[in-house]
Short mmCIF file of C-alpha atoms in Angstrom, two decimals:
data_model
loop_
_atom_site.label_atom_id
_atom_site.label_comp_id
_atom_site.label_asym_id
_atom_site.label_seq_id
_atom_site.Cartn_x
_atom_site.Cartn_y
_atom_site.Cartn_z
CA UNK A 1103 0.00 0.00 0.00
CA UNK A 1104 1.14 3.58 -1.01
CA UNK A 1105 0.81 6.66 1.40
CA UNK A 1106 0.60 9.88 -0.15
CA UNK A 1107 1.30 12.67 2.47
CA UNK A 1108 0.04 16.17 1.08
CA UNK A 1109 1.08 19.29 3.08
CA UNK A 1110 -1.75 21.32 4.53
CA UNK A 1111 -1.36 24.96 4.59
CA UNK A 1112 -0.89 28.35 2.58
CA UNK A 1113 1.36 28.54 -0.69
CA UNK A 1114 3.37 32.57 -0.62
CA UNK A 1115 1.28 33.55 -3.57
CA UNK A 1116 -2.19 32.64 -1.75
CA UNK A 1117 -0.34 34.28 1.43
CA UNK A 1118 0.96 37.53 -0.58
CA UNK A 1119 -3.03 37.89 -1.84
CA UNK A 1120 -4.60 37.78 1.47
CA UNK A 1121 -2.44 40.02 2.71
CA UNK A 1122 -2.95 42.67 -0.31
CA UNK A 1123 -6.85 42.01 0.15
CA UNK A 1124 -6.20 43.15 3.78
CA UNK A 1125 -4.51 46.07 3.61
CA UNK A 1126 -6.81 47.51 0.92
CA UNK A 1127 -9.89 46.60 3.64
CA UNK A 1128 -7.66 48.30 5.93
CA UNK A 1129 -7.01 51.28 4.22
CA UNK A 1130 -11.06 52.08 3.65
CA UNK A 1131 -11.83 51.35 7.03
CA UNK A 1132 -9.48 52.87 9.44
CA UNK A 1133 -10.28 56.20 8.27
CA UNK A 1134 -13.56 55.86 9.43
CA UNK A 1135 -13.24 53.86 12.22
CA UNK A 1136 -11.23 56.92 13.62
CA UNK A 1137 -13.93 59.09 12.56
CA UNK A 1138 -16.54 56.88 14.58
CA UNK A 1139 -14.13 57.16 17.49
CA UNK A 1140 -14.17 61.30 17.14
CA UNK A 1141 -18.15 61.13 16.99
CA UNK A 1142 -18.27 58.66 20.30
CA UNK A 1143 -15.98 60.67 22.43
CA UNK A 1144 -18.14 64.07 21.23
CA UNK A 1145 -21.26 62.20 22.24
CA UNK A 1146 -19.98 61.14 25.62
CA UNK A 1147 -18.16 64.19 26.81
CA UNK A 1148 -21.67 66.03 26.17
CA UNK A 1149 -23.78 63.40 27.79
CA UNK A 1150 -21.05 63.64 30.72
CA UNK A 1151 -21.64 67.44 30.77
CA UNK A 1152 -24.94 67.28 30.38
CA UNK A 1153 -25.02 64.55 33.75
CA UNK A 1154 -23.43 67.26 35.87
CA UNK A 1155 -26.37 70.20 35.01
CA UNK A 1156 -28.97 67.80 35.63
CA UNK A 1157 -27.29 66.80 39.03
CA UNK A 1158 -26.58 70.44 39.82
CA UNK A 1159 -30.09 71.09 39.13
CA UNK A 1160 -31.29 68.09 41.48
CA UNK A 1161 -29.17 68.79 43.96
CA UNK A 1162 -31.08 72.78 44.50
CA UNK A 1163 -34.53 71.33 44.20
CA UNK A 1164 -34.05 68.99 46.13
CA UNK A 1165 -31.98 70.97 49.22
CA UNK A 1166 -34.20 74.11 48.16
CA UNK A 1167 -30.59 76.12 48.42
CA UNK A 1168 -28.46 77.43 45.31
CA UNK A 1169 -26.04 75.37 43.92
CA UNK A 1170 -22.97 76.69 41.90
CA UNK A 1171 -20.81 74.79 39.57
CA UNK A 1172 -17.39 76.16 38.33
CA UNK A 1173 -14.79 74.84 36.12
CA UNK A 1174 -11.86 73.94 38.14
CA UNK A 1175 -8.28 73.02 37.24
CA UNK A 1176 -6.87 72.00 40.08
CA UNK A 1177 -10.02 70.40 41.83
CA UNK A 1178 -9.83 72.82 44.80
CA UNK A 1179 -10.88 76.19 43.00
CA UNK A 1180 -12.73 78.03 41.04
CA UNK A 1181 -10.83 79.15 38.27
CA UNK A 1182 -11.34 82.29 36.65
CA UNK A 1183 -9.19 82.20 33.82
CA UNK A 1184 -10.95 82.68 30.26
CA UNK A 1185 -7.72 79.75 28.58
CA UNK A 1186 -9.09 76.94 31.34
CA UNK A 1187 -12.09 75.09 29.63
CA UNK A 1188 -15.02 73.12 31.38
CA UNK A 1189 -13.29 70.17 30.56
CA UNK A 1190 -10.46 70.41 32.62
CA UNK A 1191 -12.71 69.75 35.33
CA UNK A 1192 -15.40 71.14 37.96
CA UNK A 1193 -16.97 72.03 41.57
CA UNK A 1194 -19.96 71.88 42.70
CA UNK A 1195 -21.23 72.94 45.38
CA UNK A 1196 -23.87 74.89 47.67
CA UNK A 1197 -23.22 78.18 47.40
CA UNK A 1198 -24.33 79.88 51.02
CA UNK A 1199 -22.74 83.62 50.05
CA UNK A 1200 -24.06 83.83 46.42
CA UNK A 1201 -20.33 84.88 45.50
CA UNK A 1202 -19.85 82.23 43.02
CA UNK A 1203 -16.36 80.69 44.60
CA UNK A 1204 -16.28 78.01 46.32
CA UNK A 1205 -15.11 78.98 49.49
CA UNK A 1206 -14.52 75.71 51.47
CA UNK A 1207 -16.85 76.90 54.15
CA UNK A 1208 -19.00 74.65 56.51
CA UNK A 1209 -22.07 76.35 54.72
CA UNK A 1210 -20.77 75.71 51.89
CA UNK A 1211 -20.54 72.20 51.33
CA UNK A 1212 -18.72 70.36 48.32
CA UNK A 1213 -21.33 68.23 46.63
CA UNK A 1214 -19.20 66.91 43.42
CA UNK A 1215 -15.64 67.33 42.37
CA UNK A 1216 -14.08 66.08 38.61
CA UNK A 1217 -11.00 66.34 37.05
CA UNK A 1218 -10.94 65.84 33.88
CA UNK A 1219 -14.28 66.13 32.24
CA UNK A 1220 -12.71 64.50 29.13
CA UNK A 1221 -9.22 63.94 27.47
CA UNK A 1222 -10.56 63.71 23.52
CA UNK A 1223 -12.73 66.65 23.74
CA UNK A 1224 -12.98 70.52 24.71
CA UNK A 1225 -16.15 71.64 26.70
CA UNK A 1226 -16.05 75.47 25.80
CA UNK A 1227 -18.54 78.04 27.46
CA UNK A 1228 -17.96 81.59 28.10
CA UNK A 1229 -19.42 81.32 31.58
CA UNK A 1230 -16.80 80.88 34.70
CA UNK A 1231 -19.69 79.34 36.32
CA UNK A 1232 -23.76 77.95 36.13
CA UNK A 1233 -25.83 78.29 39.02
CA UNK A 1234 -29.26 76.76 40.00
CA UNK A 1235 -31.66 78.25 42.77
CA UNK A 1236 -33.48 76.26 45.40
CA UNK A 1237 -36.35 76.54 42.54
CA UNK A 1238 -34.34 74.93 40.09
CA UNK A 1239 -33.99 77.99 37.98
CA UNK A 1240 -31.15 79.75 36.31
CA UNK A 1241 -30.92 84.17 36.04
CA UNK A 1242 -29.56 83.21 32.01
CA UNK A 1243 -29.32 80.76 29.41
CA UNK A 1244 -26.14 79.18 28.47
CA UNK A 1245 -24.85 76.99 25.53
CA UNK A 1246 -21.90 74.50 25.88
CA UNK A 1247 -19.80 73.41 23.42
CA UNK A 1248 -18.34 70.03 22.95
CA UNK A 1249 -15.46 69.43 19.96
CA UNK A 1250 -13.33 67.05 19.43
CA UNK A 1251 -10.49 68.30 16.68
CA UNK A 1252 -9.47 66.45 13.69
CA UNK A 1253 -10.01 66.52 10.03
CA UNK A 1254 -13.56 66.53 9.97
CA UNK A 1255 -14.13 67.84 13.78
CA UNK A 1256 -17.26 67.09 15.49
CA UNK A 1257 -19.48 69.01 17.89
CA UNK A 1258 -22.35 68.65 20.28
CA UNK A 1259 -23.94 71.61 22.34
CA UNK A 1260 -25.35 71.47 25.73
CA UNK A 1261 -28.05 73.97 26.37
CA UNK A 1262 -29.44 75.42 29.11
CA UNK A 1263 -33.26 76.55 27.58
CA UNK A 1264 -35.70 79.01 29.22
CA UNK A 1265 -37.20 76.18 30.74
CA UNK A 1266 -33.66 75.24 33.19
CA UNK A 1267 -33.62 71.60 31.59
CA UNK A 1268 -30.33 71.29 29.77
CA UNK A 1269 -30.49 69.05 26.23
CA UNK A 1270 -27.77 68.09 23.58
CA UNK A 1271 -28.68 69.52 20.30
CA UNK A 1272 -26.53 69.18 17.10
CA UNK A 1273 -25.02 72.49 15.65
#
């Protein structure tokens, strides 16, 4: 009896045209993979925003006292530089003297403190601060915008309507 023994596996040319077959799927796909990645981070860094008004607002009704939130960069402060963006981080907390700051008195409990926000997306508002009444109400509007940079850049906005409920709307 005669035993033929065949190899089993790849010959180079079948090898070399799977491997040009996946770098060509490659090639289409990364690009907007990335992009996908771009979109997500805008999306959560706005919902993340968006978490902290809605808690800031909660947090007033429900202690019927006003609470402030300010962008902080070193998580002790307020900061009050126009360069440091909401995503750098924030305070919040129950504002007794209506000065905006958190001063770090007993009346003045710390509810919430974050650093950073986000590290694939700027949070941009003109405001050094947002602050809620015991009523759940706010003296302005406000609009903040998430963007994450790249070639085709991507952007959410959180607003603050008339109505104190803040939403994510596309530009």
């Amino acid at each position: 009896m005669k035993k033929s023994f065949r190899a089993n596996g790849f010959t180079l040319l079948e090898l070399l045209v799977a491997l040009v077959v996946v770098s060509i799927l490659l090639t289409i796909g990364l690009p907007s993979f990335s992009a996908s990645v771009r979109q997500n981070c805008t999306i959560t860094a706005a919902n993340t925003m968006l978490t902290v008004l809605t808690a800031a607002r909660s947090e007033a009704l429900k202690r019927d006292r006003t609470v402030t939130v300010c962008k902080s960069a070193d998580g002790t402060t307020c900061s009050t530089a126009a360069s440091d963006t909401w995503d750098m981080g924030y305070l919040m907390f129950l504002d007794a003297n209506a000065n905006q700051t958190y001063d770090g008195l007993p009346s003045e409990p710390l509810l919430k403190v974050e650093r950073p926000i986000t590290s694939c997306a700027t949070i941009a508002n003109t405001k050094l601060y947002v602050r809620y009444t015991g009523l759940g109400k706010m003296l302005d509007n406000s609009t903040f915008v998430v963007t994450t940079t790249g070639i085709t850049p991507y952007q959410r906005n959180v607003v603050i309507s008339p109505a104190d409920r803040p939403r994510i709307v596309k530009p």
